[in-house]
GROMACS .gro file of C-alpha atoms in nm:
model
  331
    1UNK     CA    1  -2.005   1.458   2.512
    2UNK     CA    2  -1.948   1.440   2.839
    3UNK     CA    3  -2.158   1.754   3.021
    4UNK     CA    4  -2.299   1.854   2.728
    5UNK     CA    5  -2.698   1.879   2.749
    6UNK     CA    6  -2.887   1.616   2.535
    7UNK     CA    7  -3.031   1.925   2.373
    8UNK     CA    8  -2.688   2.106   2.267
    9UNK     CA    9  -2.576   1.727   2.195
   10UNK     CA   10  -2.841   1.676   1.951
   11UNK     CA   11  -2.762   2.071   1.762
   12UNK     CA   12  -2.466   1.976   1.731
   13UNK     CA   13  -2.418   1.679   1.538
   14UNK     CA   14  -2.652   1.774   1.304
   15UNK     CA   15  -2.400   2.037   1.220
   16UNK     CA   16  -2.179   1.809   1.252
   17UNK     CA   17  -2.398   1.574   0.989
   18UNK     CA   18  -2.516   1.912   0.737
   19UNK     CA   19  -2.170   2.132   0.778
   20UNK     CA   20  -2.343   2.416   0.924
   21UNK     CA   21  -2.004   2.588   1.109
   22UNK     CA   22  -1.827   2.856   1.174
   23UNK     CA   23  -1.503   2.903   0.977
   24UNK     CA   24  -1.229   3.101   1.160
   25UNK     CA   25  -0.817   3.148   1.127
   26UNK     CA   26  -0.666   3.142   1.492
   27UNK     CA   27  -0.316   3.104   1.420
   28UNK     CA   28  -0.122   3.236   1.119
   29UNK     CA   29   0.336   3.169   1.087
   30UNK     CA   30   0.507   3.294   0.759
   31UNK     CA   31   0.632   3.021   0.495
   32UNK     CA   32   0.990   3.003   0.389
   33UNK     CA   33   1.055   3.086   0.103
   34UNK     CA   34   1.270   2.762   0.023
   35UNK     CA   35   1.127   2.433   0.107
   36UNK     CA   36   1.228   2.094   0.136
   37UNK     CA   37   0.894   1.839   0.071
   38UNK     CA   38   0.960   1.700   0.454
   39UNK     CA   39   0.969   2.083   0.621
   40UNK     CA   40   0.660   2.345   0.686
   41UNK     CA   41   0.460   2.065   0.736
   42UNK     CA   42   0.308   2.154   1.068
   43UNK     CA   43   0.159   1.912   1.345
   44UNK     CA   44  -0.028   1.878   1.655
   45UNK     CA   45  -0.256   1.771   1.890
   46UNK     CA   46  -0.554   1.815   2.061
   47UNK     CA   47  -0.524   1.763   2.485
   48UNK     CA   48  -0.852   1.904   2.695
   49UNK     CA   49  -0.787   2.273   2.719
   50UNK     CA   50  -0.437   2.248   2.540
   51UNK     CA   51  -0.350   2.244   2.160
   52UNK     CA   52   0.011   2.189   2.073
   53UNK     CA   53   0.136   2.274   1.718
   54UNK     CA   54   0.433   2.223   1.618
   55UNK     CA   55   0.605   2.545   1.430
   56UNK     CA   56   0.950   2.450   1.292
   57UNK     CA   57   1.229   2.338   1.513
   58UNK     CA   58   0.952   2.444   1.823
   59UNK     CA   59   0.620   2.290   2.001
   60UNK     CA   60   0.439   2.514   2.075
   61UNK     CA   61   0.118   2.484   2.338
   62UNK     CA   62  -0.161   2.731   2.329
   63UNK     CA   63  -0.439   2.767   2.597
   64UNK     CA   64  -0.826   2.664   2.463
   65UNK     CA   65  -1.052   2.982   2.536
   66UNK     CA   66  -1.341   2.852   2.728
   67UNK     CA   67  -1.578   2.975   2.620
   68UNK     CA   68  -1.554   2.787   2.237
   69UNK     CA   69  -1.363   2.859   1.941
   70UNK     CA   70  -1.068   3.085   1.997
   71UNK     CA   71  -0.735   3.034   2.156
   72UNK     CA   72  -0.480   3.252   2.372
   73UNK     CA   73  -0.302   3.395   2.062
   74UNK     CA   74   0.100   3.334   2.338
   75UNK     CA   75   0.212   3.006   2.385
   76UNK     CA   76   0.186   2.935   2.755
   77UNK     CA   77   0.448   2.695   2.690
   78UNK     CA   78   0.793   2.601   2.371
   79UNK     CA   79   0.957   2.321   2.382
   80UNK     CA   80   1.230   2.317   2.211
   81UNK     CA   81   1.516   2.079   2.079
   82UNK     CA   82   1.561   2.023   1.742
   83UNK     CA   83   1.818   2.172   1.491
   84UNK     CA   84   1.572   2.135   1.204
   85UNK     CA   85   1.216   2.142   1.199
   86UNK     CA   86   0.931   1.909   1.419
   87UNK     CA   87   0.838   1.630   1.175
   88UNK     CA   88   0.578   1.449   1.388
   89UNK     CA   89   0.497   1.406   1.726
   90UNK     CA   90   0.264   1.245   2.005
   91UNK     CA   91   0.134   1.258   2.301
   92UNK     CA   92   0.073   1.006   2.591
   93UNK     CA   93   0.031   1.070   2.934
   94UNK     CA   94   0.227   1.400   2.977
   95UNK     CA   95   0.473   1.278   2.732
   96UNK     CA   96   0.551   1.476   2.414
   97UNK     CA   97   0.804   1.271   2.150
   98UNK     CA   98   0.906   1.425   1.860
   99UNK     CA   99   1.087   1.330   1.534
  100UNK     CA  100   1.298   1.632   1.336
  101UNK     CA  101   1.447   1.720   1.056
  102UNK     CA  102   1.830   1.590   1.241
  103UNK     CA  103   1.734   1.304   1.283
  104UNK     CA  104   1.648   1.318   1.678
  105UNK     CA  105   1.377   1.213   1.922
  106UNK     CA  106   1.297   1.418   2.165
  107UNK     CA  107   1.080   1.331   2.470
  108UNK     CA  108   0.949   1.635   2.722
  109UNK     CA  109   0.785   1.588   3.067
  110UNK     CA  110   0.485   1.855   2.997
  111UNK     CA  111   0.483   1.957   3.312
  112UNK     CA  112   0.861   2.012   3.454
  113UNK     CA  113   1.198   2.034   3.265
  114UNK     CA  114   1.314   1.700   3.222
  115UNK     CA  115   1.369   1.605   2.868
  116UNK     CA  116   1.597   1.360   2.646
  117UNK     CA  117   1.723   1.367   2.311
  118UNK     CA  118   1.901   1.101   2.121
  119UNK     CA  119   2.055   1.030   1.789
  120UNK     CA  120   1.804   0.828   1.633
  121UNK     CA  121   1.847   0.825   1.205
  122UNK     CA  122   2.083   0.955   0.945
  123UNK     CA  123   1.797   1.094   0.782
  124UNK     CA  124   1.484   1.308   0.901
  125UNK     CA  125   1.244   1.111   1.131
  126UNK     CA  126   0.947   1.124   0.909
  127UNK     CA  127   0.672   0.939   1.193
  128UNK     CA  128   0.742   0.821   1.581
  129UNK     CA  129   0.489   0.668   1.796
  130UNK     CA  130   0.467   0.676   2.213
  131UNK     CA  131   0.262   0.377   2.381
  132UNK     CA  132   0.396   0.192   2.702
  133UNK     CA  133   0.773   0.270   2.749
  134UNK     CA  134   0.832   0.190   2.412
  135UNK     CA  135   0.886   0.500   2.109
  136UNK     CA  136   0.902   0.326   1.743
  137UNK     CA  137   1.006   0.583   1.494
  138UNK     CA  138   1.056   0.592   1.130
  139UNK     CA  139   1.286   0.767   0.871
  140UNK     CA  140   1.359   0.887   0.524
  141UNK     CA  141   1.680   0.636   0.596
  142UNK     CA  142   1.525   0.372   0.541
  143UNK     CA  143   1.394   0.179   0.884
  144UNK     CA  144   1.196   0.201   1.110
  145UNK     CA  145   1.335   0.142   1.457
  146UNK     CA  146   1.220   0.052   1.841
  147UNK     CA  147   1.350   0.264   2.123
  148UNK     CA  148   1.377   0.209   2.444
  149UNK     CA  149   1.239   0.456   2.718
  150UNK     CA  150   1.299   0.212   3.044
  151UNK     CA  151   1.526   0.295   3.391
  152UNK     CA  152   1.836   0.303   3.257
  153UNK     CA  153   1.789   0.222   2.844
  154UNK     CA  154   1.643   0.509   2.820
  155UNK     CA  155   1.704   0.602   2.425
  156UNK     CA  156   1.867   0.225   2.381
  157UNK     CA  157   1.736   0.115   2.002
  158UNK     CA  158   1.601  -0.239   2.052
  159UNK     CA  159   1.512  -0.339   1.661
  160UNK     CA  160   1.609  -0.191   1.351
  161UNK     CA  161   1.399  -0.267   1.083
  162UNK     CA  162   1.487  -0.216   0.693
  163UNK     CA  163   1.182  -0.118   0.557
  164UNK     CA  164   1.277  -0.078   0.220
  165UNK     CA  165   1.116   0.311   0.175
  166UNK     CA  166   1.111   0.601   0.323
  167UNK     CA  167   0.860   0.595   0.568
  168UNK     CA  168   0.563   0.775   0.610
  169UNK     CA  169   0.359   0.758   0.913
  170UNK     CA  170   0.401   0.472   1.188
  171UNK     CA  171   0.222   0.387   1.481
  172UNK     CA  172   0.187   0.152   1.801
  173UNK     CA  173  -0.118  -0.134   1.794
  174UNK     CA  174  -0.350  -0.053   2.145
  175UNK     CA  175  -0.202  -0.391   2.212
  176UNK     CA  176   0.152  -0.333   2.262
  177UNK     CA  177   0.190  -0.657   2.028
  178UNK     CA  178   0.314  -0.463   1.755
  179UNK     CA  179   0.274  -0.128   1.468
  180UNK     CA  180   0.274  -0.075   1.124
  181UNK     CA  181   0.441   0.130   0.923
  182UNK     CA  182   0.292   0.271   0.659
  183UNK     CA  183   0.608   0.325   0.412
  184UNK     CA  184   0.625   0.505  -0.028
  185UNK     CA  185   0.552   0.237  -0.224
  186UNK     CA  186   0.882   0.285  -0.448
  187UNK     CA  187   1.156  -0.013  -0.285
  188UNK     CA  188   0.866  -0.224  -0.175
  189UNK     CA  189   0.586  -0.403  -0.304
  190UNK     CA  190   0.349  -0.274   0.037
  191UNK     CA  191   0.373  -0.012   0.144
  192UNK     CA  192   0.137  -0.135   0.511
  193UNK     CA  193   0.304  -0.384   0.683
  194UNK     CA  194   0.238  -0.485   1.040
  195UNK     CA  195   0.609  -0.583   1.255
  196UNK     CA  196   0.580  -0.770   1.557
  197UNK     CA  197   0.695  -0.543   1.884
  198UNK     CA  198   0.958  -0.750   2.056
  199UNK     CA  199   1.127  -0.933   1.782
  200UNK     CA  200   1.132  -0.683   1.513
  201UNK     CA  201   0.965  -0.991   1.275
  202UNK     CA  202   0.723  -0.917   0.983
  203UNK     CA  203   0.431  -1.022   1.042
  204UNK     CA  204   0.179  -0.903   0.800
  205UNK     CA  205   0.159  -0.742   0.444
  206UNK     CA  206  -0.202  -0.556   0.426
  207UNK     CA  207  -0.332  -0.532   0.061
  208UNK     CA  208  -0.182  -0.678  -0.224
  209UNK     CA  209  -0.171  -0.462  -0.634
  210UNK     CA  210  -0.016  -0.107  -0.500
  211UNK     CA  211   0.086   0.064  -0.787
  212UNK     CA  212   0.440   0.203  -0.768
  213UNK     CA  213   0.411   0.531  -0.550
  214UNK     CA  214   0.129   0.481  -0.344
  215UNK     CA  215   0.289   0.600  -0.043
  216UNK     CA  216   0.043   0.531   0.340
  217UNK     CA  217   0.106   0.954   0.509
  218UNK     CA  218  -0.097   0.798   0.755
  219UNK     CA  219  -0.275   0.550   0.973
  220UNK     CA  220  -0.478   0.513   1.240
  221UNK     CA  221  -0.570   0.237   1.510
  222UNK     CA  222  -0.915   0.203   1.589
  223UNK     CA  223  -0.881  -0.107   1.816
  224UNK     CA  224  -0.635  -0.328   1.804
  225UNK     CA  225  -0.762  -0.508   1.499
  226UNK     CA  226  -0.944  -0.154   1.282
  227UNK     CA  227  -0.719   0.023   1.094
  228UNK     CA  228  -0.722   0.323   0.879
  229UNK     CA  229  -0.493   0.478   0.628
  230UNK     CA  230  -0.468   0.698   0.364
  231UNK     CA  231  -0.193   0.846   0.080
  232UNK     CA  232  -0.067   0.958  -0.186
  233UNK     CA  233  -0.326   0.701  -0.429
  234UNK     CA  234  -0.662   0.904  -0.306
  235UNK     CA  235  -0.858   0.652  -0.074
  236UNK     CA  236  -0.931   0.643   0.241
  237UNK     CA  237  -0.899   0.265   0.309
  238UNK     CA  238  -1.016   0.091   0.713
  239UNK     CA  239  -0.890  -0.218   0.744
  240UNK     CA  240  -1.023  -0.533   1.007
  241UNK     CA  241  -0.694  -0.756   1.040
  242UNK     CA  242  -0.974  -1.034   1.182
  243UNK     CA  243  -1.130  -1.099   0.863
  244UNK     CA  244  -0.844  -1.007   0.587
  245UNK     CA  245  -0.511  -0.895   0.515
  246UNK     CA  246  -0.533  -0.906   0.188
  247UNK     CA  247  -0.838  -0.670   0.090
  248UNK     CA  248  -0.988  -0.336   0.318
  249UNK     CA  249  -1.343  -0.387   0.420
  250UNK     CA  250  -1.450  -0.036   0.290
  251UNK     CA  251  -1.252   0.237   0.120
  252UNK     CA  252  -1.372   0.552   0.005
  253UNK     CA  253  -1.224   0.770  -0.309
  254UNK     CA  254  -1.124   1.145  -0.303
  255UNK     CA  255  -1.329   1.243  -0.539
  256UNK     CA  256  -1.117   1.514  -0.706
  257UNK     CA  257  -0.819   1.283  -0.683
  258UNK     CA  258  -0.589   1.418  -0.480
  259UNK     CA  259  -0.324   1.272  -0.242
  260UNK     CA  260  -0.466   1.288   0.124
  261UNK     CA  261  -0.236   1.375   0.383
  262UNK     CA  262  -0.415   1.242   0.717
  263UNK     CA  263  -0.726   1.085   0.887
  264UNK     CA  264  -0.868   1.072   1.192
  265UNK     CA  265  -1.246   0.895   1.296
  266UNK     CA  266  -1.385   0.935   1.636
  267UNK     CA  267  -1.366   0.587   1.676
  268UNK     CA  268  -1.732   0.566   1.571
  269UNK     CA  269  -1.841   0.677   1.206
  270UNK     CA  270  -1.736   0.945   1.169
  271UNK     CA  271  -1.419   1.012   0.897
  272UNK     CA  272  -1.210   1.325   0.897
  273UNK     CA  273  -0.943   1.328   0.612
  274UNK     CA  274  -0.725   1.607   0.504
  275UNK     CA  275  -0.651   1.670   0.159
  276UNK     CA  276  -0.291   1.790  -0.087
  277UNK     CA  277  -0.457   2.097  -0.184
  278UNK     CA  278  -0.674   2.382  -0.110
  279UNK     CA  279  -0.693   2.299   0.250
  280UNK     CA  280  -0.946   2.050   0.164
  281UNK     CA  281  -1.154   1.860   0.464
  282UNK     CA  282  -1.399   1.599   0.392
  283UNK     CA  283  -1.592   1.431   0.629
  284UNK     CA  284  -1.713   1.088   0.584
  285UNK     CA  285  -1.993   0.878   0.800
  286UNK     CA  286  -1.909   0.457   0.707
  287UNK     CA  287  -2.271   0.393   0.629
  288UNK     CA  288  -2.215   0.623   0.351
  289UNK     CA  289  -2.010   0.537   0.010
  290UNK     CA  290  -1.989   0.934  -0.035
  291UNK     CA  291  -1.807   1.245   0.119
  292UNK     CA  292  -2.036   1.375   0.391
  293UNK     CA  293  -1.929   1.805   0.400
  294UNK     CA  294  -1.649   1.882   0.264
  295UNK     CA  295  -1.501   2.226   0.326
  296UNK     CA  296  -1.209   2.450   0.162
  297UNK     CA  297  -0.950   2.635   0.431
  298UNK     CA  298  -0.711   2.785   0.195
  299UNK     CA  299  -0.765   2.969  -0.124
  300UNK     CA  300  -0.635   3.095  -0.369
  301UNK     CA  301  -0.352   2.998  -0.236
  302UNK     CA  302  -0.327   2.626  -0.188
  303UNK     CA  303  -0.232   2.429   0.028
  304UNK     CA  304  -0.236   2.072   0.211
  305UNK     CA  305  -0.384   1.999   0.523
  306UNK     CA  306  -0.040   1.849   0.705
  307UNK     CA  307  -0.287   1.770   1.025
  308UNK     CA  308  -0.620   1.771   1.160
  309UNK     CA  309  -0.757   1.712   1.523
  310UNK     CA  310  -1.121   1.712   1.631
  311UNK     CA  311  -1.306   1.757   1.957
  312UNK     CA  312  -1.693   1.689   2.015
  313UNK     CA  313  -1.791   2.038   1.872
  314UNK     CA  314  -1.440   2.169   1.728
  315UNK     CA  315  -1.252   2.047   1.369
  316UNK     CA  316  -0.899   2.199   1.393
  317UNK     CA  317  -0.667   2.149   1.082
  318UNK     CA  318  -0.316   2.255   0.999
  319UNK     CA  319  -0.227   2.368   0.651
  320UNK     CA  320   0.093   2.461   0.528
  321UNK     CA  321   0.088   2.861   0.706
  322UNK     CA  322  -0.203   2.882   0.925
  323UNK     CA  323  -0.459   2.703   1.134
  324UNK     CA  324  -0.796   2.686   1.095
  325UNK     CA  325  -1.122   2.593   1.284
  326UNK     CA  326  -1.435   2.475   1.242
  327UNK     CA  327  -1.661   2.540   1.538
  328UNK     CA  328  -2.043   2.298   1.477
  329UNK     CA  329  -2.149   2.496   1.774
  330UNK     CA  330  -2.273   2.787   1.570
  331UNK     CA  331  -2.677   2.777   1.534
   0.00000   0.00000   0.00000
C-alpha cells in the first residue's frame, strides 16, 4: 500500500469489504478436449509489475500495465523446459522453480539464460516450494523429496519422504526448519503433516478425524506458526502450531459445499479462496464466521479457480481457460 494516498487507501479498503470492483477477462486460451485430472491447471505468481502464468508446458511472464488493471497481451518472456504441463511453480529471489507432469523440476533464473532441469519423481510433480537454497517437491508417486541447490550439489536429493499418498500441496516453513505436505487422505489418515527439513523425519500431524478423501489442495504459511489449509472437504482451516496440532484455531465452511482449490491471505484479516465450481472466488474476514463477498467468474461453463493472487488493489484468478482480474480501485 506504500505510495497510495490515504484517501485512496480508505476507498480501496471499503471496495474490498463491500465487493465493489470492476471485473475483466485479461487472457483467454484454448482448452484441450481430452485432459487428465492434473493437466490444464494454470498456476501463477505476482511479482511487482509482472504476472507469471503457466500455460501448458511453459511459464509466461506478462507485464502489468502501470495505469491499473490490464496487462500486455504478449509475454515479455517465456520459460520452458518441461515435456508436459507445468503443474505448479514458485517465484523466489528472481528464480522460478517448477514441477511438471513429466516428473522433472526446472529451475530458471529470471534475468538471464541460466536454467537447470533434473528428473525428480517417477510420476508428475504436483507441487514445489523453494527457500534457503532447498527445493521441496511432492508427487503423485506418494513421495515428497528435499533437493539441494548449493554449488556442486544442484539437483541432489537429500531426503525422500514416503507419504503413502499422492502429495497435492507443499510449503517450507518461514523458519526454514520444516515443511508441510498436503496429501490425498486416501492411504494415510492424516492429510497434513510437518516434516523436519534437515532429517526428513515426521515431526507432527495436524488435525484428527479427517474423512477419507479429504485431501489438502493448498497450504499457506502466514508465519512460522500460523498456517492456512484448504481442500476437498470444503473447509478453510487456520492452524496455530503453538497452541494445538490436534485442532485448528478457526475454520470456515464453503457455503455451497464445493472443494476449495486454492487459498491466500494478506497475513492480516483477509483470506481469499477459489472454489471448484463456476469460478467462485470468496473473500473472508478472519473476525467473521461467514463469507464476506463472493464473485462468480465463469458461467455457464463451470471451471475451478486453480490459483489466485492479489495485490493491495487487484485480485487475479486463473481458471481452466482464462485469467480474470477484479479491480478494487473502481469508484
